[in-house]
Amino acid sequence: MIFKKIYITIAALLMLSVANADEIKGRGASFPGPLYKAWTSEYFKTTTNKVNYTPTGSGDGIKSIKKRMVDFAGSDKPLKPKALKKNGLHMFPAIIGSIVLAYNLDGVKDGQLKLSRKAIIGIFSGNITHWDDNEIIVQNPDLNLPHEPIILAVRADKSGTTFNFTYFLNKLDKNIKVSKKPTWKSSRVVAGKSNSGVSANIQQIKNSIGYIEYSFKDKLGLSAAQIENREGYYINPTLNSFQDAAKHAKWIADNDFYAVIGDPEGVTSYPIVAATFILLPEEKNEINKKVIKFIDWAYENGDKVATDLGYVPLPTSTKNQIRQYWEDKKINW
Amino acid sequence: MGARLFKNFSFFSATLSFFILIGVFSVLFSYAQEALHEFGFDFLYNEVWEADEDDEGGIFGGYVPIIGTLLSTLIAMLIATPLAMGIAIFLTEIATEKMIQPVSVAIELLAAIPSIIYGMWGLFYFAPIVQLTVGGNGVGLLTAGIVLAIMIIPFMAAITRDAMNTTPPVLKESAYSMGATKFEVIKDIVMPYAKGGIIGSIILALGRALGETMAVAFLIGSVMSIPSKITDPTTSIPVLLANNFAEAQDLEMSSMYYLALILFIVSFAIISLAKFYFFRKSII
């Protein structure tokens, strides 16, 4: 009896793995991980087509697609047209997300702390070392900021989130290099692995501040700062301010949509936004069609899920541009 | 037939471990070639670990993780050794029959806790306490060292206890009959007799502390810098490997194999020392 049960289980498992041979496999950026997970399960429910995405990190995604280990890859860092050509890849954006500066300060609630561009540069370059530094106090006269050292919570692993954050810092101060894993100059740095590791460090360490993806701030109820945008306004990280920022992104199909959209124009734009990209191998036309079909479905039906999770859907005009791009590359079905 | 099969099978099992050892070593060695070639022994003194923007090269040095590993292990050993000795002496010489069982079980259970749990406990409970009392960032060398110490105490205590138990009662009784106090018996009879086992236990625990990954990854801060204070964050070899493995390519990957090779050789040397020198002398 029991053997029969085991036998049936094994047979079922084998059948499952046979059925799975047809699924689409992707891996890469962890930044859009929660969203892709929601999209794929919804897609499976409506079309019974399986897409499997493993959020391992942008660098891993790029590595895997270069070696053709997966059908598509996610990356927060866009590849330059030259690199795409060299490796035979197509690229287009999938969704827009945002990065917040979350902090752990006694008595300072969510959205109360205002950080000027000068203050952000000072904090992350190690020139501002204490919370009661003049640069911070000037913008926050009502807050009771302690004379305690600022502890930076950063990423221990290479990360697309770090790339997009340092891209923003670089816009403010050219001395800061854009990098997936920079060497931070501040003397008080604590690093954690992935967005969840950094979030845990911020939660546990008093007087810390760090950059994380918005959905983690939302999920864990962390406090995040208002940030001075390009036009000099202090903007709270909200879906509306992300959407306003997304409107200013400029995409061009000619260079495979290569664009880093951080620090956009507009008085109501939240400044630290980032797009995440999909990479496809150009020679695998049949599989690419299946991937495209999934992405197109997501563009069509996935905006609500995305907004619920704290992401910003691409504007319709951009989506149409991308559909045109697929047609030009002859991967449309 | 059956007997021969059994003999072959056990021969196969016995040689397998040997081949795995050699296999692991040769894989580490061959994958590390690129970095060995590029950096040579300067790798050991270089403090920088930075990849190029396009991830194809960069400068990688093992100085920080090597120092971090040594320092965190040193702190752990300094805390764990006296405590483990205390536990072992208590269990063999002082505790009454009734107490031996529960204390032993508690210590053994401590050894059974998976290291990730120590890491989580350390980060969420212990790090804020350290920040409050000693200062610093909460996570760093000291926090990692203390939690590491807690993790290796059971090992050290158990082996030391076994070594001390091998002291022939007749030796101890003779000492007592000469008028020696309990402390004198422990100091002059038990400790010298079990010396080999005690040192062996310390070295085995050292080997385990060197390679501990998960708990330390939570607690050491993972920052590529030489600590100037005991509370400063730094990184260690296993932590650096765990954090960067998924994203590394080419030269960086090879440099990580280089680090792994260093750790492999050091741990191997330490365990061999314990096994072939100290244990041979005493228990076997």
Short mmCIF file of C-alpha atoms in Angstrom, two decimals, chain A residues 15 123 153 212 224 231 236 317:
data_model
loop_
_atom_site.label_atom_id
_atom_site.label_comp_id
_atom_site.label_asym_id
_atom_site.label_seq_id
_atom_site.Cartn_x
_atom_site.Cartn_y
_atom_site.Cartn_z
CA MET A 15 5.35 13.87 -15.15
CA ILE A 123 26.39 61.60 4.11
CA ALA A 153 23.71 50.67 5.55
CA ILE A 212 16.61 50.17 -0.40
CA ALA A 224 12.05 57.04 4.57
CA GLU A 231 14.10 71.60 -9.10
CA ASN A 236 8.13 62.14 -0.34
CA SER A 317 3.73 55.42 -25.42
#
